[in-house]
Amino acid sequence: MKVFDDKLAEIFRHKKQQKTWVRELKLSFVNFKLRVLDLADVFLARQGDSALGVRVVAALVDLVHATQRSTRSRVVHDRAAAILGSRLAKVPAGADTDAALELLRTAHARARQAADRRELDTLGSVAAYAARAALDSGSAVEPVQALYAESARDFMARKASQLQVGFFRASLERLRADQLHMLWAVARDTLEQFGHPLRAVNVYRQVQAFALADAVAATAGRADAGALGSGARELLAALRGALLATLEFTVADANRNAATGKLLLDASRLREIVNSALQVVRRVGRSGAFGEAMAVLAPDAAWTQAVEALQTSDKLASPVIKNLARRLVDLTK
């Protein structure tokens, strides 16, 4: 019996030792990954403008995604995410266009299903980095614009979309003045498709269509007028059309939920839309390069009728709305 007990004790000691070895092996593996990440950090800090930067960033993005929900790899995930958040300031020169576009596709696809705001912000920075690399390295305007347009449609039309205007703003801040026209076109198309009532998945997303236009118009002061061409006029025309349709819908009988009797587009949401629209007009108007574009905002009979109907409507009797209506009488002033 004693021999048997000694044998059992030996087995238990061996199993305990095995668990220790496994734990130490996992810790060593994590430390090895962290050392590799340190090398990536140093490379991007010192050689961030290298053409190889795109591939390093792509590997980091994959690592962040793979360790997103792993508690054991949390320290690796956080380190990789921190590198992406702080080492993308330099633009890689001569990067492979296909590699940059693939990275951009990955960033957009994952941003649409981002787990949280932190991940979305990181992917927004990556998308801006990849878009700039692709545009700088070759004639990639069409595929880049198509990706942003697809994400804008996802944001407007899919209720589960995790995108926010901030995702697009990161690229607006990163692109060169002669590259911004691409996102002006995306904002114009978004207003035409989803700025009108009942076209977006809900009223909040309709509001965000105007917010996206506001974010784009914030670049009016530095946008290249030659590259933008008629983009400013087209954006303002789309804004006017969407806003006119919204004003007409606000006072119409259709603006009411048949089941609950509540307004579909209430005073709060209308205020957000109008404030964003007015901000777009101010931003474009302050830029002397787009003075002629303001002509598309001149009031006509339909506009005057819609504003007067809003001023006299009993549905939205708020003093704030009445004040907004007065500001809408003539957008060119």
Tab-separated table of C-alpha atoms in Angstrom:
chain	number	residue	atom	x	y	z
A	1	MET	CA	0.000	0.000	0.000
A	2	LYS	CA	2.846	2.390	0.850
A	3	VAL	CA	4.390	1.759	-2.540
A	4	PHE	CA	1.048	2.525	-4.139
A	5	ASP	CA	0.707	5.794	-2.167
A	6	ASP	CA	4.215	6.846	-3.141
A	7	LYS	CA	3.414	6.189	-6.780
A	8	LEU	CA	0.266	8.310	-6.590
A	9	ALA	CA	2.181	11.133	-4.914
A	10	GLU	CA	4.764	10.981	-7.685
A	11	ILE	CA	2.041	11.197	-10.342
A	12	PHE	CA	0.422	14.220	-8.657
A	13	ARG	CA	3.820	15.960	-8.374
A	14	HIS	CA	4.457	15.298	-12.035
A	15	LYS	CA	1.060	16.692	-13.082
A	16	LYS	CA	1.593	19.787	-10.951
A	17	GLN	CA	4.976	20.279	-12.534
A	18	GLN	CA	3.429	19.911	-15.991
A	19	LYS	CA	0.885	22.644	-15.222
A	20	THR	CA	3.723	24.910	-14.126
A	21	TRP	CA	5.588	24.208	-17.348
A	22	VAL	CA	2.508	24.938	-19.445
A	23	ARG	CA	1.899	28.210	-17.579
A	24	GLU	CA	5.514	29.263	-18.003
A	25	LEU	CA	5.417	28.308	-21.685
A	26	LYS	CA	2.320	30.464	-22.266
A	27	LEU	CA	3.919	33.363	-20.432
A	28	SER	CA	7.078	32.989	-22.522
A	29	PHE	CA	4.971	32.941	-25.687
A	30	VAL	CA	3.198	36.166	-24.668
A	31	ASN	CA	6.524	37.810	-23.855
A	32	PHE	CA	7.873	36.748	-27.235
A	33	LYS	CA	4.845	38.334	-28.972
A	34	LEU	CA	5.381	41.535	-27.001
A	35	ARG	CA	9.033	41.654	-28.086
A	36	VAL	CA	7.955	41.247	-31.711
A	37	LEU	CA	5.448	44.065	-31.224
A	38	ASP	CA	8.235	46.218	-29.800
A	39	LEU	CA	10.153	45.657	-33.037
A	40	ALA	CA	7.081	46.639	-35.076
A	41	ASP	CA	6.690	49.751	-32.928
A	42	VAL	CA	10.319	50.769	-33.496
A	43	PHE	CA	10.021	50.112	-37.240
A	44	LEU	CA	6.893	52.252	-37.648
A	45	ALA	CA	8.377	55.000	-35.472
A	46	ARG	CA	11.604	55.220	-37.457
A	47	GLN	CA	10.621	53.895	-40.883
A	48	GLY	CA	6.941	54.705	-40.978
A	49	ASP	CA	7.275	56.138	-44.477
A	50	SER	CA	8.655	52.846	-45.797
A	51	ALA	CA	6.644	50.973	-48.407
A	52	LEU	CA	6.734	47.965	-46.065
A	53	GLY	CA	4.711	49.914	-43.494
A	54	VAL	CA	1.416	48.878	-45.098
A	55	ARG	CA	2.199	45.188	-44.598
A	56	VAL	CA	3.278	45.734	-40.985
A	57	VAL	CA	0.065	47.639	-40.254
A	58	ALA	CA	-2.006	44.913	-41.948
A	59	ALA	CA	-0.404	42.289	-39.692
A	60	LEU	CA	-1.146	44.410	-36.624
A	61	VAL	CA	-4.776	44.837	-37.680
A	62	ASP	CA	-5.140	41.059	-38.052
A	63	LEU	CA	-3.558	40.527	-34.636
A	64	VAL	CA	-5.882	43.017	-32.960
A	65	HIS	CA	-8.877	41.336	-34.562
A	66	ALA	CA	-7.718	37.811	-33.620
A	67	THR	CA	-7.174	38.731	-29.967
A	68	GLN	CA	-10.251	40.956	-29.621
A	69	ARG	CA	-12.174	38.570	-27.381
A	70	SER	CA	-9.302	36.624	-25.818
A	71	THR	CA	-8.770	37.399	-22.134
A	72	ARG	CA	-5.451	35.518	-22.131
A	73	SER	CA	-4.129	37.652	-24.988
A	74	ARG	CA	-5.485	40.947	-23.689
A	75	VAL	CA	-2.020	42.401	-23.076
A	76	VAL	CA	-0.985	41.540	-26.656
A	77	HIS	CA	-4.220	42.995	-28.042
A	78	ASP	CA	-3.829	46.240	-26.103
A	79	ARG	CA	-0.183	46.628	-27.161
A	80	ALA	CA	-0.971	46.102	-30.853
A	81	ALA	CA	-3.942	48.487	-30.669
A	82	ALA	CA	-1.760	51.114	-28.969
A	83	ILE	CA	0.774	50.896	-31.804
A	84	LEU	CA	-1.975	51.373	-34.390
A	85	GLY	CA	-3.255	54.335	-32.420
A	86	SER	CA	0.075	56.147	-32.239
A	87	ARG	CA	2.295	55.104	-35.180
A	88	LEU	CA	0.282	55.906	-38.298
A	89	ALA	CA	1.231	59.552	-38.689
A	90	LYS	CA	3.762	58.969	-41.470
A	91	VAL	CA	2.569	58.216	-44.995
A	92	PRO	CA	4.332	55.271	-46.677
A	93	ALA	CA	6.033	56.294	-49.918
A	94	GLY	CA	5.678	53.991	-52.904
A	95	ALA	CA	3.467	51.477	-51.116
A	96	ASP	CA	1.980	48.614	-53.104
A	97	THR	CA	-1.436	49.839	-54.262
A	98	ASP	CA	-3.058	46.405	-54.091
A	99	ALA	CA	-1.776	45.855	-50.538
A	100	ALA	CA	-3.044	49.280	-49.462
A	101	LEU	CA	-6.469	48.636	-51.009
A	102	GLU	CA	-6.697	45.237	-49.316
A	103	LEU	CA	-5.896	46.855	-45.975
A	104	LEU	CA	-8.549	49.495	-46.667
A	105	ARG	CA	-11.144	46.806	-47.474
A	106	THR	CA	-10.327	44.998	-44.254
A	107	ALA	CA	-10.623	48.178	-42.172
A	108	HIS	CA	-14.013	49.060	-43.679
A	109	ALA	CA	-15.431	45.540	-43.378
A	110	ARG	CA	-14.425	45.221	-39.724
A	111	ALA	CA	-15.504	48.765	-38.850
A	112	ARG	CA	-19.047	47.957	-39.942
A	113	GLN	CA	-19.113	45.271	-37.249
A	114	ALA	CA	-16.806	46.884	-34.683
A	115	ALA	CA	-17.140	45.545	-31.145
A	116	ASP	CA	-16.868	48.950	-29.476
A	117	ARG	CA	-16.030	52.609	-30.018
A	118	ARG	CA	-12.341	52.046	-29.311
A	119	GLU	CA	-12.044	49.467	-32.072
A	120	LEU	CA	-13.990	51.717	-34.446
A	121	ASP	CA	-11.622	54.638	-33.766
A	122	THR	CA	-8.605	52.409	-34.396
A	123	LEU	CA	-10.063	51.125	-37.650
A	124	GLY	CA	-10.896	54.685	-38.688
A	125	SER	CA	-7.228	55.615	-38.313
A	126	VAL	CA	-6.171	52.510	-40.241
A	127	ALA	CA	-8.642	53.268	-43.044
A	128	ALA	CA	-7.337	56.840	-43.318
A	129	TYR	CA	-3.759	55.545	-43.432
A	130	ALA	CA	-4.562	52.930	-46.087
A	131	ALA	CA	-6.630	55.322	-48.202
A	132	ARG	CA	-3.838	57.888	-48.249
A	133	ALA	CA	-1.261	55.199	-49.108
A	134	ALA	CA	-3.407	53.835	-51.949
A	135	LEU	CA	-4.156	57.268	-53.401
A	136	ASP	CA	-0.540	58.408	-53.150
A	137	SER	CA	0.839	55.280	-54.789
A	138	GLY	CA	-1.381	55.127	-57.847
A	139	SER	CA	-4.671	55.998	-59.526
A	140	ALA	CA	-6.909	54.309	-56.982
A	141	VAL	CA	-9.586	56.993	-56.670
A	142	GLU	CA	-12.456	54.833	-57.956
A	143	PRO	CA	-11.912	51.774	-55.705
A	144	VAL	CA	-11.234	53.961	-52.661
A	145	GLN	CA	-14.342	56.068	-53.266
A	146	ALA	CA	-16.400	52.933	-53.838
A	147	LEU	CA	-15.371	51.543	-50.440
A	148	TYR	CA	-16.344	54.738	-48.623
A	149	ALA	CA	-19.631	54.885	-50.526
A	150	GLU	CA	-20.377	51.278	-49.590
A	151	SER	CA	-19.670	51.997	-45.920
A	152	ALA	CA	-21.881	55.088	-46.032
A	153	ARG	CA	-24.737	52.985	-47.432
A	154	ASP	CA	-24.154	50.380	-44.736
A	155	PHE	CA	-24.287	53.101	-42.080
A	156	MET	CA	-27.533	54.530	-43.441
A	157	ALA	CA	-29.404	51.375	-44.421
A	158	ARG	CA	-28.380	48.651	-41.964
A	159	LYS	CA	-29.643	49.027	-38.413
A	160	ALA	CA	-26.883	46.840	-36.931
A	161	SER	CA	-24.113	48.872	-38.581
A	162	GLN	CA	-21.538	50.053	-36.039
A	163	LEU	CA	-20.194	52.907	-38.158
A	164	GLN	CA	-20.224	56.515	-36.991
A	165	VAL	CA	-19.412	59.818	-38.675
A	166	GLY	CA	-16.096	59.843	-36.803
A	167	PHE	CA	-14.917	56.916	-38.936
A	168	PHE	CA	-15.185	59.090	-42.052
A	169	ARG	CA	-13.832	62.186	-40.283
A	170	ALA	CA	-10.513	60.409	-39.665
A	171	SER	CA	-9.991	60.134	-43.434
A	172	LEU	CA	-11.126	63.705	-44.056
A	173	GLU	CA	-8.382	64.873	-41.723
A	174	ARG	CA	-5.735	62.658	-43.361
A	175	LEU	CA	-6.272	63.054	-47.105
A	176	ARG	CA	-4.518	65.717	-49.164
A	177	ALA	CA	-6.425	68.765	-50.400
A	178	ASP	CA	-6.581	67.357	-53.941
A	179	GLN	CA	-7.953	64.011	-52.692
A	180	LEU	CA	-10.914	65.330	-50.694
A	181	HIS	CA	-13.262	65.584	-53.682
A	182	MET	CA	-13.830	61.841	-53.377
A	183	LEU	CA	-15.469	62.157	-49.949
A	184	TRP	CA	-17.441	65.230	-51.019
A	185	ALA	CA	-19.016	63.015	-53.680
A	186	VAL	CA	-19.774	60.324	-51.074
A	187	ALA	CA	-21.507	62.900	-48.835
A	188	ARG	CA	-23.513	64.232	-51.803
A	189	ASP	CA	-24.713	60.747	-52.768
A	190	THR	CA	-25.550	59.947	-49.140
A	191	LEU	CA	-27.746	63.046	-48.868
A	192	GLU	CA	-29.487	62.263	-52.142
A	193	GLN	CA	-30.180	58.666	-51.147
A	194	PHE	CA	-30.748	58.854	-47.395
A	195	GLY	CA	-31.170	62.520	-46.427
A	196	HIS	CA	-34.817	62.387	-47.480
A	197	PRO	CA	-37.472	61.188	-44.999
A	198	LEU	CA	-38.139	57.439	-44.652
A	199	ARG	CA	-35.202	56.402	-46.840
A	200	ALA	CA	-32.678	55.674	-44.108
A	201	VAL	CA	-33.247	52.755	-41.732
A	202	ASN	CA	-34.461	55.212	-39.070
A	203	VAL	CA	-34.599	58.953	-38.365
A	204	TYR	CA	-31.321	58.894	-36.440
A	205	ARG	CA	-29.482	57.654	-39.516
A	206	GLN	CA	-31.165	60.345	-41.608
A	207	VAL	CA	-29.765	62.888	-39.151
A	208	GLN	CA	-26.328	61.320	-39.588
A	209	ALA	CA	-26.511	61.852	-43.345
A	210	PHE	CA	-26.572	65.587	-42.646
A	211	ALA	CA	-23.867	65.207	-40.001
A	212	LEU	CA	-21.639	63.494	-42.575
A	213	ALA	CA	-22.175	66.411	-44.961
A	214	ASP	CA	-21.187	68.768	-42.136
A	215	ALA	CA	-17.971	66.806	-41.506
A	216	VAL	CA	-17.113	66.988	-45.206
A	217	ALA	CA	-17.933	70.705	-45.451
A	218	ALA	CA	-15.499	71.337	-42.582
A	219	THR	CA	-12.711	70.737	-45.134
A	220	ALA	CA	-13.953	73.507	-47.460
A	221	GLY	CA	-11.201	75.831	-46.276
A	222	ARG	CA	-8.413	73.543	-47.474
A	223	ALA	CA	-10.049	71.542	-50.265
A	224	ASP	CA	-8.511	72.005	-53.710
A	225	ALA	CA	-11.131	73.939	-55.687
A	226	GLY	CA	-9.725	72.689	-58.998
A	227	ALA	CA	-9.929	69.024	-57.976
A	228	LEU	CA	-13.340	69.526	-56.362
A	229	GLY	CA	-14.769	71.145	-59.483
A	230	SER	CA	-18.550	71.359	-59.166
A	231	GLY	CA	-18.503	69.215	-56.009
A	232	ALA	CA	-19.432	72.078	-53.681
A	233	ARG	CA	-22.391	73.117	-55.819
A	234	GLU	CA	-23.562	69.502	-56.109
A	235	LEU	CA	-23.298	68.970	-52.347
A	236	LEU	CA	-25.313	72.121	-51.641
A	237	ALA	CA	-27.923	71.122	-54.229
A	238	ALA	CA	-28.276	67.688	-52.597
A	239	LEU	CA	-28.474	69.360	-49.176
A	240	ARG	CA	-31.206	71.725	-50.334
A	241	GLY	CA	-33.233	68.903	-51.890
A	242	ALA	CA	-33.005	66.710	-48.791
A	243	LEU	CA	-33.789	69.585	-46.454
A	244	LEU	CA	-36.789	70.712	-48.524
A	245	ALA	CA	-38.187	67.164	-48.521
A	246	THR	CA	-37.640	66.992	-44.758
A	247	LEU	CA	-39.456	70.282	-44.109
A	248	GLU	CA	-42.409	69.201	-46.245
A	249	PHE	CA	-42.587	65.835	-44.515
A	250	THR	CA	-42.399	67.398	-41.044
A	251	VAL	CA	-45.730	69.197	-41.399
A	252	ALA	CA	-47.434	66.477	-43.468
A	253	ASP	CA	-49.909	63.924	-42.115
A	254	ALA	CA	-47.446	61.165	-43.016
A	255	ASN	CA	-45.204	62.326	-40.177
A	256	ARG	CA	-46.958	60.244	-37.568
A	257	ASN	CA	-46.668	56.665	-36.403
A	258	ALA	CA	-49.966	54.968	-37.224
A	259	ALA	CA	-49.760	52.685	-34.191
A	260	THR	CA	-48.612	55.102	-31.482
A	261	GLY	CA	-49.647	58.461	-32.908
A	262	LYS	CA	-46.182	59.881	-32.156
A	263	LEU	CA	-44.281	61.998	-34.646
A	264	LEU	CA	-41.756	60.093	-36.727
A	265	LEU	CA	-39.622	63.216	-37.127
A	266	ASP	CA	-39.927	65.239	-33.936
A	267	ALA	CA	-38.629	68.686	-32.980
A	268	SER	CA	-35.400	67.351	-31.518
A	269	ARG	CA	-34.371	65.456	-34.656
A	270	LEU	CA	-35.475	68.278	-36.938
A	271	ARG	CA	-33.322	70.687	-34.936
A	272	GLU	CA	-30.303	68.430	-35.410
A	273	ILE	CA	-30.909	68.226	-39.158
A	274	VAL	CA	-31.392	71.963	-39.590
A	275	ASN	CA	-28.382	72.848	-37.448
A	276	SER	CA	-26.163	70.510	-39.474
A	277	ALA	CA	-27.536	71.913	-42.739
A	278	LEU	CA	-26.939	75.495	-41.642
A	279	GLN	CA	-23.441	74.579	-40.556
A	280	VAL	CA	-22.726	73.116	-44.002
A	281	VAL	CA	-23.924	76.324	-45.628
A	282	ARG	CA	-21.775	78.475	-43.320
A	283	ARG	CA	-18.660	76.379	-43.884
A	284	VAL	CA	-18.971	76.448	-47.670
A	285	GLY	CA	-19.977	80.108	-47.686
A	286	ARG	CA	-16.917	81.145	-45.676
A	287	SER	CA	-14.661	79.727	-48.372
A	288	GLY	CA	-14.287	82.301	-51.112
A	289	ALA	CA	-13.533	79.594	-53.662
A	290	PHE	CA	-17.135	78.356	-53.695
A	291	GLY	CA	-19.093	81.609	-53.848
A	292	GLU	CA	-20.896	80.675	-57.061
A	293	ALA	CA	-22.073	77.391	-55.546
A	294	MET	CA	-24.219	79.277	-53.044
A	295	ALA	CA	-26.590	80.280	-55.846
A	296	VAL	CA	-28.266	76.847	-55.771
A	297	LEU	CA	-29.645	77.713	-52.322
A	298	ALA	CA	-31.711	80.664	-53.547
A	299	PRO	CA	-35.308	80.292	-52.307
A	300	ASP	CA	-38.090	79.509	-54.768
A	301	ALA	CA	-41.852	79.127	-54.350
A	302	ALA	CA	-41.618	75.545	-53.032
A	303	TRP	CA	-38.969	76.520	-50.477
A	304	THR	CA	-40.898	79.560	-49.271
A	305	GLN	CA	-44.083	77.527	-48.915
A	306	ALA	CA	-42.313	74.793	-46.909
A	307	VAL	CA	-40.724	77.291	-44.506
A	308	GLU	CA	-44.010	79.155	-43.997
A	309	ALA	CA	-45.805	75.873	-43.315
A	310	LEU	CA	-43.210	75.023	-40.659
A	311	GLN	CA	-43.609	78.431	-39.035
A	312	THR	CA	-47.388	78.033	-38.736
A	313	SER	CA	-47.484	74.308	-37.961
A	314	ASP	CA	-49.157	73.152	-34.740
A	315	LYS	CA	-47.192	69.895	-34.733
A	316	LEU	CA	-43.946	71.627	-33.846
A	317	ALA	CA	-44.904	74.697	-31.893
A	318	SER	CA	-41.557	74.962	-30.117
A	319	PRO	CA	-39.998	78.473	-30.061
A	320	VAL	CA	-36.711	76.842	-31.077
A	321	ILE	CA	-38.280	75.453	-34.240
A	322	LYS	CA	-39.861	78.811	-35.044
A	323	ASN	CA	-36.444	80.431	-34.713
A	324	LEU	CA	-34.894	77.813	-36.988
A	325	ALA	CA	-37.635	78.434	-39.545
A	326	ARG	CA	-36.751	82.115	-39.624
A	327	ARG	CA	-33.124	81.223	-40.330
A	328	LEU	CA	-34.249	78.990	-43.172
A	329	VAL	CA	-36.121	81.727	-45.045
A	330	ASP	CA	-33.063	82.440	-47.211
A	331	LEU	CA	-30.044	80.138	-46.924
A	332	THR	CA	-27.903	82.411	-49.069
A	333	LYS	CA	-27.805	85.120	-46.407
